[in-house]
Amino acid sequence: MRLSVIGCGYLGAVHAAAMASIGHEVVGIDVDERKVAALSKGEAPFFEPGLQEILTEGIASGRLSFTTDMSAAAGAKVHFVGVGTPQQAGGYAADLTYVDAAIDGLVPHLAPGDIVAGKSTVPVGTAERLAPRVSAAGATLVWNPEFLREGWAVQDTVDPDRLVAGVPSEDGAPTADGATAADVLREVYHPSIGKGTPFIVTDYATAELVKVSANAFLATKISFINAMAEIAEVTGADVTTLADAIGHDARIGRRFLGAGIGFGGGCLPKDIRAFSARAEELGRGESVAFLREIDAINLRRRDRAVDLVSTALGGALFKKNITVLGAAFKPHSDDIRDSPALDVAVRLHGLGAWVTITDPAAIENARRIHPQLNYVEDRDEALREADAVIVVTEWDEYRRQLTPEHAASLTRGRIVIDGRNCLDAAAWRAAGWTYHGMGRP
Ligand code: UDX
């Protein structure tokens, strides 16, 4: 099928390449000329495992192309909209400027019977508001939220847990060629639906809410375990053992119970804030008032990590060499948007420490935003002469491949703060390190 994808960021670029990889003919459209130039050469503009390969393949096959020209959308049957919805400057609500601009730019190129499939994460009510503009062109708007995780984006797009389509109330009505909008989307995603992926067809509001409530639930799970970490810290309990134990209950599950410096990234923080803001607009602020607490617990963990480093170094950070292992908001990503790792590094720097930071993928992005920190590519070079080491992104390079003995051969001090509870505490202690976890004795 011919498809267009408007917006070629994390979501759109992966979606475009993934749709080409399952056999569709796809044009990706973005206003950013540099991004389009890179993608057209088959270069991934960000680090995402597997993306490079499917981009190169798609372009070589002739099924995938990128352009800044919106008129290239004409002729596609389905137009995916995957532009960003960042947090508004000066507020918690989502900024919908790019979504509105994408729809307005697309409408003149729509043909009757086309489908516009919104993928961006939007406040509930957005699709209802945009639908008349799309139907004025004889096309149908559906909302088809995206649940991809960075680092697993290709896999999550080709083989998602579930597919959700919010369709207009009148979508029994077939399009020009006799299929409903849901039928057309079913055809787009037939390889994964064929493998048994649930395809849930619902109304606009439910589809929009599925996405934000999924992220609110995940954020709540992480902050729940971090709240338990706070209690563990004053009682001497070990939050990792606690998480293992409660995680054995299938109703709870162990995933997303990793206590540490908390969640960041381009989605969870802004999505829970936008959800609160939207709920307030709807007069139901109290229904999700707990999300403010989720946010607060999350942010307190960064303070806690900084305190742990400071206390371990005798209360003063001034002129102390601190090596920060990690800058990305999570491993397998070069994304530093709202990264707790980078935030901790910046705070330590602000308190007078000499901060050296390393990361396998995110240094370039981090340096652009925080040029004041000392960036070192090589992990071992970064560890040299450190008075204390803090792990803030659980890359395998730190979690598995760095032995405490090897680290000790490089550093000056023997203090390690495990901001992700990802190290083997006993092994580090046995090698002579003073180990501090988050919510662990
Ligand atoms: C998230 C959702 O998982 C995804 O479904 C949605 O489409 C977009 O938002 P992502 O931002 O890629 O995906 O990251 P995710 O894997 O959810 O991790 C978010 C943050 O939570 C990271 O900073 C991670 O380090 C942190 N985290 C995750 C924890 O602190 N503890 C955990 O147990 C799990």
PDB file of C-alpha atoms and ligand atoms in Angstrom, residues 121 146-152 156 162 211 214-215 218 221-222 225-226 254-269 271 298 328-331 333 335 338-340 392-394 420, ligand 1:
ATOM      1  CA  THR A 121       0.452  11.257  21.771  1.00  0.00           C
ATOM      2  CA  GLU A 146       2.099   4.279  19.113  1.00  0.00           C
ATOM      3  CA  PHE A 147       3.526   2.381  22.068  1.00  0.00           C
ATOM      4  CA  LEU A 148       7.118   1.946  20.953  1.00  0.00           C
ATOM      5  CA  ARG A 149       9.940   2.008  23.468  1.00  0.00           C
ATOM      6  CA  GLU A 150      13.176   3.663  22.490  1.00  0.00           C
ATOM      7  CA  GLY A 151      15.880   1.090  22.071  1.00  0.00           C
ATOM      8  CA  TRP A 152      13.253  -1.434  20.911  1.00  0.00           C
ATOM      9  CA  ASP A 156       7.889  -2.681  18.774  1.00  0.00           C
ATOM     10  CA  ARG A 162      -1.317  -4.500  20.500  1.00  0.00           C
ATOM     11  CA  LYS A 211      -1.877   5.775  25.203  1.00  0.00           C
ATOM     12  CA  ALA A 214      -0.535   3.237  29.615  1.00  0.00           C
ATOM     13  CA  ASN A 215       2.254   5.735  30.193  1.00  0.00           C
ATOM     14  CA  LEU A 218       4.131   2.693  33.809  1.00  0.00           C
ATOM     15  CA  LYS A 221       4.775   1.567  38.713  1.00  0.00           C
ATOM     16  CA  ILE A 222       8.264   3.081  38.704  1.00  0.00           C
ATOM     17  CA  ILE A 225       8.846   1.162  43.753  1.00  0.00           C
ATOM     18  CA  ASN A 226      10.864   4.338  44.249  1.00  0.00           C
ATOM     19  CA  ARG A 254       8.534  -7.678  38.195  1.00  0.00           C
ATOM     20  CA  ARG A 255       8.882  -5.487  35.096  1.00  0.00           C
ATOM     21  CA  PHE A 256       9.075  -1.722  35.629  1.00  0.00           C
ATOM     22  CA  LEU A 257       9.845  -2.221  39.297  1.00  0.00           C
ATOM     23  CA  GLY A 258      13.433  -1.092  38.885  1.00  0.00           C
ATOM     24  CA  ALA A 259      14.096   1.415  41.681  1.00  0.00           C
ATOM     25  CA  GLY A 260      16.808   3.974  41.079  1.00  0.00           C
ATOM     26  CA  ILE A 261      17.087   7.548  39.877  1.00  0.00           C
ATOM     27  CA  GLY A 262      13.712   7.286  38.199  1.00  0.00           C
ATOM     28  CA  PHE A 263      12.160   7.804  34.810  1.00  0.00           C
ATOM     29  CA  GLY A 264      12.961  10.368  32.150  1.00  0.00           C
ATOM     30  CA  GLY A 265      12.893  10.578  28.380  1.00  0.00           C
ATOM     31  CA  GLY A 266      10.698  12.241  25.814  1.00  0.00           C
ATOM     32  CA  CYS A 267       7.495  10.490  26.884  1.00  0.00           C
ATOM     33  CA  LEU A 268       6.704   9.510  30.474  1.00  0.00           C
ATOM     34  CA  PRO A 269       7.470  12.864  32.185  1.00  0.00           C
ATOM     35  CA  ASP A 271       2.821  12.636  29.146  1.00  0.00           C
ATOM     36  CA  ASN A 298      10.410  10.626  40.608  1.00  0.00           C
ATOM     37  CA  ALA A 328      21.179   8.780  28.111  1.00  0.00           C
ATOM     38  CA  PHE A 329      17.796   8.508  29.835  1.00  0.00           C
ATOM     39  CA  LYS A 330      18.082   4.734  29.452  1.00  0.00           C
ATOM     40  CA  PRO A 331      20.400   2.242  27.760  1.00  0.00           C
ATOM     41  CA  SER A 333      19.352   5.103  23.308  1.00  0.00           C
ATOM     42  CA  ASP A 335      18.203  10.328  23.855  1.00  0.00           C
ATOM     43  CA  ASP A 338      14.692  14.840  30.485  1.00  0.00           C
ATOM     44  CA  SER A 339      17.461  12.374  31.288  1.00  0.00           C
ATOM     45  CA  PRO A 340      17.761  11.760  35.045  1.00  0.00           C
ATOM     46  CA  VAL A 392      23.197   6.457  36.196  1.00  0.00           C
ATOM     47  CA  THR A 393      22.385   4.594  32.958  1.00  0.00           C
ATOM     48  CA  GLU A 394      22.510   0.811  33.103  1.00  0.00           C
ATOM     49  CA  ARG A 420      20.192   2.051  38.823  1.00  0.00           C
TER      50      ARG A 420
HETATM   51  C1  UDX B   1       7.891   4.849  27.170  1.00  0.00           C
HETATM   52  C2  UDX B   1       6.872   3.709  27.154  1.00  0.00           C
HETATM   53  O1  UDX B   1       7.451   2.541  27.725  1.00  0.00           O
HETATM   54  C3  UDX B   1       6.428   3.429  25.724  1.00  0.00           C
HETATM   55  O2  UDX B   1       5.455   2.409  25.706  1.00  0.00           O
HETATM   56  C4  UDX B   1       5.874   4.706  25.145  1.00  0.00           C
HETATM   57  O3  UDX B   1       5.482   4.519  23.809  1.00  0.00           O
HETATM   58  C5  UDX B   1       6.884   5.826  25.231  1.00  0.00           C
HETATM   59  O4  UDX B   1       7.320   5.986  26.575  1.00  0.00           O
HETATM   60  P1  UDX B   1      10.476   5.051  26.607  1.00  0.00           P
HETATM   61  O5  UDX B   1      10.373   6.501  26.898  1.00  0.00           O
HETATM   62  O6  UDX B   1      11.226   4.615  25.391  1.00  0.00           O
HETATM   63  O7  UDX B   1       9.029   4.403  26.452  1.00  0.00           O
HETATM   64  O8  UDX B   1      11.184   4.376  27.855  1.00  0.00           O
HETATM   65  P2  UDX B   1      10.854   3.285  28.966  1.00  0.00           P
HETATM   66  O9  UDX B   1      11.519   2.021  28.620  1.00  0.00           O
HETATM   67  O10 UDX B   1       9.425   3.249  29.285  1.00  0.00           O
HETATM   68  O11 UDX B   1      11.652   3.914  30.198  1.00  0.00           O
HETATM   69  C6  UDX B   1      11.299   5.208  30.694  1.00  0.00           C
HETATM   70  C7  UDX B   1      12.173   5.612  31.831  1.00  0.00           C
HETATM   71  O12 UDX B   1      11.867   4.843  32.972  1.00  0.00           O
HETATM   72  C8  UDX B   1      13.674   5.455  31.616  1.00  0.00           C
HETATM   73  O13 UDX B   1      14.322   6.606  32.114  1.00  0.00           O
HETATM   74  C9  UDX B   1      14.012   4.226  32.434  1.00  0.00           C
HETATM   75  O14 UDX B   1      15.351   4.254  32.875  1.00  0.00           O
HETATM   76  C10 UDX B   1      13.035   4.359  33.577  1.00  0.00           C
HETATM   77  N1  UDX B   1      12.732   3.090  34.251  1.00  0.00           N
HETATM   78  C11 UDX B   1      12.143   2.063  33.550  1.00  0.00           C
HETATM   79  C12 UDX B   1      12.993   2.943  35.603  1.00  0.00           C
HETATM   80  O15 UDX B   1      13.490   3.853  36.261  1.00  0.00           O
HETATM   81  N2  UDX B   1      12.670   1.752  36.218  1.00  0.00           N
HETATM   82  C13 UDX B   1      12.106   0.723  35.547  1.00  0.00           C
HETATM   83  O16 UDX B   1      11.860  -0.304  36.177  1.00  0.00           O
HETATM   84  C14 UDX B   1      11.836   0.881  34.168  1.00  0.00           C
END
